[in-house]
Short mmCIF file of C-alpha atoms and ligand atoms in Angstrom, two decimals:
data_model
loop_
_atom_site.label_atom_id
_atom_site.label_comp_id
_atom_site.label_asym_id
_atom_site.label_seq_id
_atom_site.Cartn_x
_atom_site.Cartn_y
_atom_site.Cartn_z
CA UNK L 418 -40.05 -139.07 -88.78
CA UNK L 419 -42.83 -141.81 -89.12
CA UNK L 420 -41.08 -145.33 -89.71
CA UNK L 421 -38.13 -146.69 -88.31
CA UNK L 422 -37.00 -149.36 -90.74
CA UNK L 423 -33.42 -148.69 -92.49
CA UNK L 424 -34.88 -145.44 -94.33
CA UNK L 425 -36.48 -143.83 -91.30
CA UNK L 426 -33.95 -144.48 -88.94
CA UNK L 427 -31.19 -143.64 -91.24
CA UNK L 428 -32.83 -140.21 -92.17
CA UNK L 429 -33.48 -139.56 -88.54
CA UNK L 430 -29.89 -140.07 -87.56
CA UNK L 431 -28.62 -138.06 -90.40
CA UNK L 432 -30.99 -135.11 -89.68
CA UNK L 433 -30.31 -135.18 -86.23
CA UNK L 434 -26.41 -135.14 -87.14
CA UNK L 435 -27.38 -132.02 -88.87
CA UNK L 436 -28.69 -130.18 -85.96
CA UNK L 437 -32.42 -130.91 -86.59
CA UNK L 438 -34.50 -131.76 -83.46
CA UNK L 439 -35.88 -135.01 -84.51
CA UNK L 440 -39.03 -137.49 -83.33
CA UNK L 441 -38.90 -140.58 -84.69
CA UNK L 442 -42.13 -142.79 -84.42
CA UNK L 443 -42.73 -146.54 -85.00
CA UNK L 444 -44.82 -149.01 -83.11
CA UNK L 445 -41.50 -151.49 -83.36
CA UNK L 446 -39.31 -148.94 -81.29
CA UNK L 447 -39.65 -150.82 -78.06
CA UNK L 448 -39.33 -153.98 -79.66
CA UNK L 449 -35.84 -156.05 -79.79
CA UNK L 450 -34.32 -156.14 -83.54
CA UNK L 451 -34.53 -159.87 -84.65
CA UNK L 452 -36.30 -162.07 -86.76
CA UNK L 453 -37.83 -164.28 -83.98
CA UNK L 454 -41.44 -164.26 -85.67
CA UNK L 455 -40.49 -164.44 -89.18
CA UNK L 456 -41.50 -168.12 -89.99
CA UNK L 457 -45.25 -166.95 -89.04
CA UNK L 458 -45.43 -163.59 -90.18
CA UNK L 459 -43.97 -161.23 -92.70
CA UNK L 460 -41.66 -158.71 -90.92
CA UNK L 461 -40.47 -155.31 -91.66
CA UNK L 462 -38.66 -154.88 -95.08
CA UNK L 463 -35.37 -153.86 -93.33
CA UNK L 464 -35.27 -156.77 -90.95
CA UNK L 465 -36.33 -159.53 -93.84
CA UNK L 466 -33.66 -157.80 -95.87
CA UNK L 467 -30.40 -159.52 -96.87
CA UNK L 468 -28.56 -156.01 -96.74
CA UNK L 469 -27.00 -156.55 -100.36
CA UNK L 470 -25.46 -153.52 -101.72
CA UNK L 471 -25.11 -153.77 -105.38
CA UNK L 472 -24.41 -150.25 -106.53
CA UNK L 473 -21.48 -150.32 -108.90
CA UNK L 474 -22.91 -153.12 -110.80
CA UNK L 475 -25.88 -151.14 -111.75
CA UNK L 476 -26.69 -151.55 -115.54
CA UNK L 477 -27.63 -148.13 -116.35
CA UNK L 478 -25.04 -145.11 -116.16
CA UNK L 479 -27.26 -142.28 -116.16
CA UNK L 480 -30.54 -141.13 -114.43
CA UNK L 481 -32.05 -140.73 -111.15
CA UNK L 482 -31.63 -144.25 -110.09
CA UNK L 483 -27.88 -144.60 -111.11
CA UNK L 484 -27.13 -141.33 -109.25
CA UNK L 485 -28.92 -142.50 -105.99
CA UNK L 486 -26.65 -145.84 -106.03
CA UNK L 487 -23.58 -143.87 -106.53
CA UNK L 488 -24.42 -141.55 -103.81
CA UNK L 489 -25.13 -144.18 -101.53
CA UNK L 490 -22.13 -146.00 -102.38
CA UNK L 491 -19.93 -142.91 -101.64
CA UNK L 492 -21.63 -142.29 -98.35
CA UNK L 493 -21.73 -146.01 -97.05
CA UNK L 494 -18.20 -146.02 -95.88
CA UNK L 495 -18.51 -142.74 -93.83
CA UNK L 496 -21.80 -144.29 -92.36
CA UNK L 497 -20.19 -147.46 -91.27
CA UNK L 498 -17.12 -145.36 -89.86
CA UNK L 499 -19.54 -143.11 -87.65
CA UNK L 500 -22.07 -146.00 -86.80
CA UNK L 501 -19.61 -148.72 -85.85
CA UNK L 502 -19.36 -148.93 -82.00
CA UNK L 503 -17.92 -151.68 -79.74
CA UNK L 504 -21.56 -152.19 -78.39
CA UNK L 505 -23.20 -152.36 -81.75
CA UNK L 506 -20.45 -153.51 -84.44
CA UNK L 507 -21.09 -152.52 -87.84
CA UNK L 508 -18.95 -153.29 -91.17
CA UNK L 509 -19.07 -153.56 -94.98
CA UNK L 510 -18.40 -156.93 -96.23
CA UNK L 511 -17.21 -157.02 -99.66
CA UNK L 512 -16.70 -158.20 -102.54
CA UNK L 513 -19.95 -159.21 -104.64
CA UNK L 514 -19.46 -161.57 -107.79
CA UNK L 515 -22.15 -161.93 -110.04
CA UNK L 516 -22.18 -165.08 -112.46
CA UNK L 517 -23.38 -164.28 -116.01
CA UNK L 518 -26.21 -166.57 -117.16
CA UNK L 519 -25.61 -166.32 -120.89
CA UNK L 520 -22.86 -165.34 -123.59
CA UNK L 521 -25.03 -162.07 -123.93
CA UNK L 522 -24.86 -161.22 -119.98
CA UNK L 523 -21.13 -162.27 -120.14
CA UNK L 524 -20.40 -159.46 -122.93
CA UNK L 525 -22.43 -156.72 -120.92
CA UNK L 526 -20.45 -157.38 -117.92
CA UNK L 527 -17.23 -157.23 -120.02
CA UNK L 528 -18.39 -153.99 -121.37
CA UNK L 529 -19.44 -152.88 -117.77
CA UNK L 530 -16.03 -153.78 -116.28
CA UNK L 531 -14.04 -151.53 -118.84
CA UNK L 532 -16.24 -148.55 -118.27
CA UNK L 533 -15.94 -148.85 -114.36
CA UNK L 534 -12.77 -150.23 -113.71
CA UNK L 535 -12.01 -147.14 -111.34
CA UNK L 536 -15.02 -148.25 -109.30
CA UNK L 537 -13.66 -151.57 -108.74
CA UNK L 538 -15.18 -153.85 -111.22
CA UNK L 539 -13.41 -156.73 -113.25
CA UNK L 540 -15.00 -159.34 -115.50
CA UNK L 541 -13.69 -162.76 -115.76
CA UNK L 542 -14.03 -165.61 -117.91
CA UNK L 543 -15.43 -169.16 -117.24
CA UNK L 544 -11.70 -170.39 -117.73
CA UNK L 545 -10.08 -167.95 -115.41
CA UNK L 546 -8.60 -168.95 -112.22
CA UNK L 547 -11.14 -166.83 -110.23
CA UNK L 548 -13.76 -169.33 -111.40
CA UNK L 549 -14.10 -172.26 -109.53
CA UNK L 550 -13.19 -176.01 -109.90
CA UNK L 551 -15.61 -178.64 -109.22
CA UNK L 552 -13.24 -180.52 -107.09
CA UNK L 553 -13.63 -177.58 -104.27
CA UNK L 554 -15.64 -178.81 -101.32
CA UNK L 555 -18.16 -175.94 -101.97
CA UNK L 556 -17.99 -175.32 -105.72
CA UNK L 557 -19.99 -172.35 -106.82
CA UNK L 558 -22.96 -172.89 -109.19
CA UNK L 559 -21.47 -172.92 -112.63
CA UNK L 560 -23.56 -171.42 -115.53
CA UNK L 561 -20.36 -171.59 -117.49
CA UNK L 562 -19.95 -167.76 -118.75
CA UNK L 563 -17.83 -166.07 -116.42
CA UNK L 564 -18.89 -163.35 -114.41
CA UNK L 565 -18.14 -159.88 -112.77
CA UNK L 566 -16.35 -159.21 -109.77
CA UNK L 567 -17.18 -155.80 -107.89
CA UNK L 568 -14.60 -154.82 -105.08
CA UNK L 569 -16.84 -152.43 -103.58
CA UNK L 570 -20.28 -153.81 -103.70
CA UNK L 571 -21.12 -156.26 -100.95
CA UNK L 572 -23.39 -156.26 -98.01
CA UNK L 573 -24.22 -154.80 -94.59
CA UNK L 574 -25.92 -156.81 -91.94
CA UNK L 575 -29.48 -155.41 -91.78
CA UNK L 576 -29.80 -156.27 -88.26
CA UNK L 577 -26.54 -154.95 -87.14
CA UNK L 578 -27.51 -151.77 -88.96
CA UNK L 579 -30.72 -151.14 -87.04
CA UNK L 580 -28.98 -151.66 -83.91
CA UNK L 581 -26.24 -149.26 -84.55
CA UNK L 582 -28.74 -146.94 -85.89
CA UNK L 583 -30.68 -147.20 -82.63
CA UNK L 584 -27.82 -146.87 -80.29
CA UNK L 585 -26.69 -143.73 -82.31
CA UNK L 586 -30.45 -142.13 -82.21
CA UNK L 587 -30.18 -142.27 -78.33
CA UNK L 588 -26.51 -140.54 -78.28
CA UNK L 589 -28.11 -137.92 -80.90
CA UNK L 590 -31.03 -137.46 -78.37
CA UNK L 591 -33.54 -138.23 -80.97
CA UNK L 592 -36.91 -138.72 -79.29
CA UNK L 593 -38.23 -142.11 -79.93
CA UNK L 594 -41.90 -142.57 -79.44
CA UNK L 595 -43.12 -146.43 -79.70
CA UNK L 596 -46.51 -145.68 -81.50
CA UNK L 597 -48.35 -146.07 -84.68
CA UNK L 598 -49.48 -142.66 -86.41
CA UNK L 599 -53.08 -142.86 -87.37
CA UNK L 600 -53.68 -139.68 -88.98
CA UNK L 601 -51.94 -136.64 -89.96
CA UNK L 602 -53.32 -133.06 -89.89
CA UNK L 603 -52.16 -129.99 -91.65
CA UNK L 604 -50.61 -127.00 -89.83
CA UNK L 605 -53.56 -124.83 -88.47
CA UNK L 606 -52.93 -121.80 -85.85
CA UNK L 607 -54.78 -123.74 -83.18
CA UNK L 608 -51.83 -126.34 -83.59
CA UNK L 609 -48.96 -123.38 -83.51
CA UNK L 610 -48.84 -123.55 -87.29
CA UNK L 611 -47.36 -127.14 -87.06
CA UNK L 612 -48.59 -130.61 -88.26
CA UNK L 613 -50.41 -132.83 -85.82
CA UNK L 614 -49.95 -136.38 -85.77
CA UNK L 615 -52.21 -138.59 -83.96
CA UNK L 616 -51.01 -141.60 -82.19
CA UNK L 617 -52.58 -145.07 -81.79
CA UNK L 618 -51.88 -144.25 -78.02
CA UNK L 619 -54.41 -141.43 -78.18
CA UNK L 620 -51.87 -138.79 -77.77
CA UNK L 621 -50.75 -136.26 -80.26
CA UNK L 622 -47.17 -135.09 -81.68
CA UNK L 623 -46.65 -131.58 -83.24
CA UNK L 624 -43.94 -130.88 -85.82
CA UNK L 625 -42.94 -128.32 -88.44
CA UNK L 626 -42.07 -131.17 -91.00
CA UNK L 627 -43.23 -134.78 -91.51
CA UNK L 628 -41.01 -137.16 -93.24
CA UNK L 629 -42.87 -140.33 -94.17
CA UNK L 630 -40.89 -143.50 -94.41
CA UNK L 631 -43.44 -146.20 -93.86
CA UNK L 632 -42.89 -148.40 -97.01
CA UNK L 633 -46.34 -150.12 -97.87
CA UNK L 634 -48.02 -148.37 -94.96
CA UNK L 635 -47.35 -144.94 -96.47
CA UNK L 636 -50.25 -144.98 -98.93
CA UNK L 637 -52.82 -145.29 -95.76
CA UNK L 638 -51.62 -142.07 -94.15
CA UNK L 639 -51.34 -139.94 -97.61
CA UNK L 640 -54.87 -140.65 -99.02
CA UNK L 641 -56.76 -139.08 -96.48
CA UNK L 642 -54.81 -135.89 -97.20
CA UNK L 643 -55.52 -136.46 -101.04
CA UNK L 644 -52.26 -137.68 -101.94
CA UNK L 645 -52.48 -140.79 -104.00
CA UNK L 646 -49.03 -143.09 -103.88
CA UNK L 647 -50.60 -146.59 -104.32
CA UNK L 648 -47.96 -149.47 -103.74
CA UNK L 649 -48.10 -153.08 -104.12
CA UNK L 650 -46.34 -155.77 -101.90
CA UNK L 651 -43.72 -158.05 -103.41
CA UNK L 652 -42.93 -160.83 -100.89
CA UNK L 653 -39.42 -162.08 -100.68
CA UNK L 654 -38.23 -165.34 -98.92
CA UNK L 655 -35.01 -166.40 -97.63
CA UNK L 656 -33.52 -169.75 -96.79
CA UNK L 657 -30.96 -169.91 -94.27
CA UNK L 658 -28.98 -173.46 -95.07
CA UNK L 659 -26.62 -175.46 -93.10
CA UNK L 660 -23.91 -177.21 -95.15
CA UNK L 661 -21.76 -179.96 -94.27
CA UNK L 662 -18.04 -178.89 -95.39
CA UNK L 663 -14.96 -177.71 -93.51
CA UNK L 664 -14.94 -174.02 -92.51
CA UNK L 665 -11.78 -173.48 -94.72
CA UNK L 666 -14.08 -174.51 -97.63
CA UNK L 667 -15.81 -170.79 -97.78
CA UNK L 668 -12.08 -169.28 -98.31
CA UNK L 669 -12.69 -168.68 -101.99
CA UNK L 670 -16.20 -167.25 -101.42
CA UNK L 671 -17.27 -163.68 -101.90
CA UNK L 672 -19.40 -161.97 -99.21
CA UNK L 673 -22.05 -162.15 -101.86
CA UNK L 674 -22.18 -164.47 -104.90
CA UNK L 675 -25.22 -163.91 -107.36
CA UNK L 676 -26.29 -166.52 -109.57
CA UNK L 677 -29.39 -166.03 -111.61
CA UNK L 678 -30.80 -163.36 -109.67
CA UNK L 679 -30.41 -165.21 -106.62
CA UNK L 680 -27.98 -164.25 -103.55
CA UNK L 681 -25.69 -166.57 -101.83
CA UNK L 682 -24.25 -165.32 -98.64
CA UNK L 683 -22.28 -167.42 -96.37
CA UNK L 684 -22.38 -166.51 -92.65
CA UNK L 685 -21.01 -168.36 -89.38
CA UNK L 686 -18.92 -171.67 -90.00
CA UNK L 687 -21.19 -173.42 -92.34
CA UNK L 688 -24.33 -171.70 -93.09
CA UNK L 689 -25.61 -169.91 -96.16
CA UNK L 690 -28.39 -167.54 -96.82
CA UNK L 691 -30.06 -168.08 -100.07
CA UNK L 692 -32.60 -165.25 -101.22
CA UNK L 693 -34.67 -163.81 -101.99
CA UNK L 694 -37.93 -164.83 -103.94
CA UNK L 695 -40.09 -162.27 -105.90
CA UNK L 696 -43.76 -163.16 -105.28
CA UNK L 697 -47.04 -161.05 -106.03
CA UNK L 698 -48.94 -160.48 -102.70
CA UNK L 699 -48.44 -161.22 -99.21
CA UNK L 700 -48.64 -165.10 -98.77
CA UNK L 701 -45.27 -167.03 -99.39
CA UNK L 702 -45.27 -169.91 -101.84
CA UNK L 703 -43.37 -173.20 -101.01
CA UNK L 704 -42.93 -173.83 -104.98
CA UNK L 705 -41.29 -170.42 -105.16
CA UNK L 706 -38.94 -171.35 -102.48
CA UNK L 707 -37.98 -174.49 -103.71
CA UNK L 708 -37.62 -173.19 -107.52
CA UNK L 709 -35.24 -170.55 -105.99
CA UNK L 710 -33.14 -173.37 -104.10
CA UNK L 711 -32.56 -175.15 -107.55
CA UNK L 712 -31.30 -172.10 -109.12
CA UNK L 713 -32.34 -172.92 -112.34
CA UNK L 714 -30.74 -176.43 -112.21
CA UNK L 715 -27.48 -174.81 -111.35
CA UNK L 716 -27.59 -175.66 -107.68
CA UNK L 717 -24.43 -178.11 -106.89
CA UNK L 718 -25.04 -181.22 -105.16
CA UNK L 719 -23.78 -180.03 -101.62
CA UNK L 720 -26.52 -177.11 -102.03
CA UNK L 721 -29.35 -179.52 -102.95
CA UNK L 722 -28.41 -181.51 -99.94
CA UNK L 723 -28.13 -178.95 -97.30
CA UNK L 724 -30.65 -178.75 -94.36
CA UNK L 725 -32.94 -175.71 -94.42
CA UNK L 726 -32.36 -174.78 -90.65
CA UNK L 727 -34.69 -171.59 -90.69
CA UNK L 728 -36.43 -169.16 -93.33
CA UNK L 729 -38.16 -166.05 -93.31
CA UNK L 730 -40.36 -163.80 -95.57
CA UNK L 731 -40.85 -160.01 -95.67
CA UNK L 732 -42.72 -157.48 -98.17
CA UNK L 733 -40.97 -154.88 -100.45
CA UNK L 734 -43.09 -151.82 -101.35
CA UNK L 735 -43.23 -151.25 -105.02
CA UNK L 736 -44.82 -148.09 -106.03
CA UNK L 737 -47.63 -148.62 -108.67
CA UNK L 738 -46.85 -146.85 -112.21
CA UNK L 739 -43.73 -145.07 -110.70
CA UNK L 740 -40.20 -145.80 -110.49
CA UNK L 741 -38.75 -146.63 -107.00
CA UNK L 742 -38.07 -144.90 -104.67
CA UNK L 743 -40.77 -142.22 -104.13
CA UNK L 744 -38.86 -139.20 -103.05
CA UNK L 745 -41.23 -136.50 -103.32
CA UNK L 746 -41.86 -133.02 -101.29
CA UNK L 747 -45.82 -133.23 -101.38
CA UNK L 748 -46.53 -129.81 -99.97
CA UNK L 749 -45.01 -127.65 -97.42
CA UNK L 750 -43.62 -129.50 -94.50
CA UNK L 751 -44.53 -132.91 -95.92
CA UNK L 752 -41.86 -135.04 -97.62
CA UNK L 753 -42.21 -138.69 -98.60
CA UNK L 754 -39.25 -141.05 -98.56
CA UNK L 755 -40.81 -144.62 -99.20
CA UNK L 756 -41.50 -147.33 -101.73
CA UNK L 757 -37.71 -148.32 -102.14
CA UNK L 758 -38.81 -151.81 -103.46
CA UNK L 759 -35.71 -154.26 -103.64
CA UNK L 760 -33.18 -151.52 -102.69
CA UNK L 761 -34.07 -149.67 -99.48
CA UNK L 762 -30.97 -150.75 -97.61
CA UNK L 763 -28.75 -149.80 -100.20
CA UNK L 764 -30.38 -146.45 -100.66
CA UNK L 765 -30.63 -145.47 -97.25
CA UNK L 766 -27.59 -142.94 -97.25
CA UNK L 767 -28.59 -141.43 -100.45
CA UNK L 768 -32.19 -141.07 -99.34
CA UNK L 769 -31.29 -139.22 -95.82
CA UNK L 770 -28.98 -137.16 -97.98
CA UNK L 771 -31.76 -136.13 -100.38
CA UNK L 772 -34.35 -135.30 -97.29
CA UNK L 773 -31.61 -133.57 -95.55
CA UNK L 774 -31.21 -131.18 -98.88
CA UNK L 775 -34.77 -130.57 -99.09
CA UNK L 776 -34.88 -129.24 -95.44
CA UNK L 777 -31.88 -127.03 -96.10
CA UNK L 778 -33.79 -125.80 -99.23
CA UNK L 779 -36.53 -124.67 -97.22
CA UNK L 780 -36.73 -121.60 -95.15
CA UNK L 781 -39.14 -123.11 -92.77
CA UNK L 782 -36.66 -124.77 -90.50
CA UNK L 783 -37.08 -124.03 -86.99
CA UNK L 784 -34.30 -123.93 -84.48
CA UNK L 785 -34.53 -126.79 -82.10
C1 FAD C 900 -36.59 -160.72 -98.63
C2 FAD C 900 -35.98 -159.52 -98.68
C3 FAD C 900 -34.75 -159.27 -99.28
C4 FAD C 900 -34.22 -158.11 -99.35
N1 FAD C 900 -32.94 -157.75 -99.68
C5 FAD C 900 -32.45 -156.58 -99.81
C6 FAD C 900 -31.02 -156.19 -100.19
O1 FAD C 900 -30.24 -157.21 -100.48
N2 FAD C 900 -30.75 -154.88 -100.35
C7 FAD C 900 -31.68 -153.92 -100.30
O2 FAD C 900 -31.08 -152.81 -100.20
N3 FAD C 900 -32.98 -154.10 -100.04
C8 FAD C 900 -33.43 -155.42 -99.87
N4 FAD C 900 -34.59 -155.58 -99.60
C9 FAD C 900 -35.44 -154.29 -99.65
C10 FAD C 900 -35.32 -153.86 -98.46
O3 FAD C 900 -35.80 -154.47 -97.17
C11 FAD C 900 -36.43 -152.57 -98.18
O4 FAD C 900 -36.59 -151.63 -99.67
C12 FAD C 900 -36.24 -151.59 -97.30
O5 FAD C 900 -36.13 -152.38 -95.94
C13 FAD C 900 -37.36 -150.54 -96.75
O6 FAD C 900 -37.16 -149.82 -95.68
P1 FAD C 900 -37.97 -148.91 -95.14
O7 FAD C 900 -37.38 -148.13 -93.94
O8 FAD C 900 -38.39 -148.02 -96.20
O9 FAD C 900 -39.24 -149.85 -94.65
P2 FAD C 900 -39.37 -151.03 -93.59
O10 FAD C 900 -38.17 -151.62 -93.17
O11 FAD C 900 -40.45 -151.72 -94.17
O12 FAD C 900 -39.81 -149.87 -92.48
C14 FAD C 900 -41.15 -149.30 -92.28
C15 FAD C 900 -41.40 -149.10 -91.10
O13 FAD C 900 -42.45 -148.47 -90.98
C16 FAD C 900 -43.26 -148.51 -89.78
N5 FAD C 900 -44.73 -148.09 -89.74
C17 FAD C 900 -45.53 -148.63 -90.76
N6 FAD C 900 -46.61 -147.80 -90.59
C18 FAD C 900 -46.58 -146.93 -89.56
C19 FAD C 900 -47.43 -145.83 -88.84
N7 FAD C 900 -48.56 -145.76 -89.36
N8 FAD C 900 -46.81 -145.31 -87.88
C20 FAD C 900 -45.48 -145.41 -87.47
N9 FAD C 900 -44.62 -146.33 -87.86
C21 FAD C 900 -45.22 -147.12 -89.14
C22 FAD C 900 -43.09 -150.30 -89.30
O14 FAD C 900 -43.43 -150.56 -88.33
C23 FAD C 900 -41.83 -150.37 -89.98
O15 FAD C 900 -40.76 -150.57 -88.91
C24 FAD C 900 -35.17 -157.00 -99.30
C25 FAD C 900 -36.62 -157.17 -98.99
C26 FAD C 900 -37.07 -158.39 -98.76
C27 FAD C 900 -38.38 -158.38 -98.28
#
């Protein structure tokens, strides 16, 4: 496995549980999981992520993207149960509420709620009691068109997830190599008919299967082998805001509130994450962050007055000219599981499941 973000680490854990002999390679594997360098440079997608799981409120009801979301939403509770440990606690925070930004969107939400009531979706009107009054200390932004409550969507803390995965990988005896893969070489008899991976430490490692989970860096590894999978970087900024309100003011807040495509996530007793921007390229723009903060003019006073106590940005890997994610068996023993764009955390269990199935479908599996 190359790449130890959510997708690579999650897939390595899943494959190890299936009985495969797994090696995971990533230069970040000997570093602590934190956002400490975040202000200056982009961090890996998973560490930058907000971990929002929007599986059941997805617009479409068919096709690969819907099936992957449904599979992930089915697997997440099992994953959390297995990964949760007193040393690395992990939980799913629910529910998620999406506010409608127009009457048309409100209609769409009502019809989605009717079709998916068994998945825990309910729509509510602007007048309903679920909607907040402006006398609340922390009223929600109010587009005035009601919204959608999803009982089972929500959030997983991406740092807690990575810590839990790292602990479980060690328990499953996955070999962790803190190094960068610089080149892939196809199997040949001199290498025991196995793939040879050159590392930046000067060492080589050999394996029967290579699974590439390196997000934006995947294209670089694949190009020399003749596989073209260009991806573009889409930058996301997150603001960490301190609000002045008593702790119980959060009581009516869901785990995730989505307004105009921006997630508002309460954490701690008086903090709120606001994210994320969608910006082309790799340099964050101060203007984009302040547009996000205004929520298209809907930001209540308390939100506009909140102090920015931290911020970070990260890059999403968006496949060029193909739908995200890229899940492909490129040639015998070479699997690509990358390019998850905006939903890599959400789609981690479904991706791991897909990779596991590809490996089961092949006769080349070697006994550990
Ligand atoms: C601000 C922001 C908010 C987001 N919010 C959400 C959200 O709420 N929900 C959601 O589902 N998704 C969200 N995303 C998207 C999500 O973060 C990504 O889709 C996901 O993290 C991708 O995971 P990954 O494991 O593929 O990549 P990454 O987490 O980027 O990991 C790739 C890893 O590959 C390693 N690597 C690269 N090259 C090599 C090499 N040559 N050799 C070895 N290792 C290598 C890197 O060191 C890195 O650790 C967000 C993204 C951003 C930026």
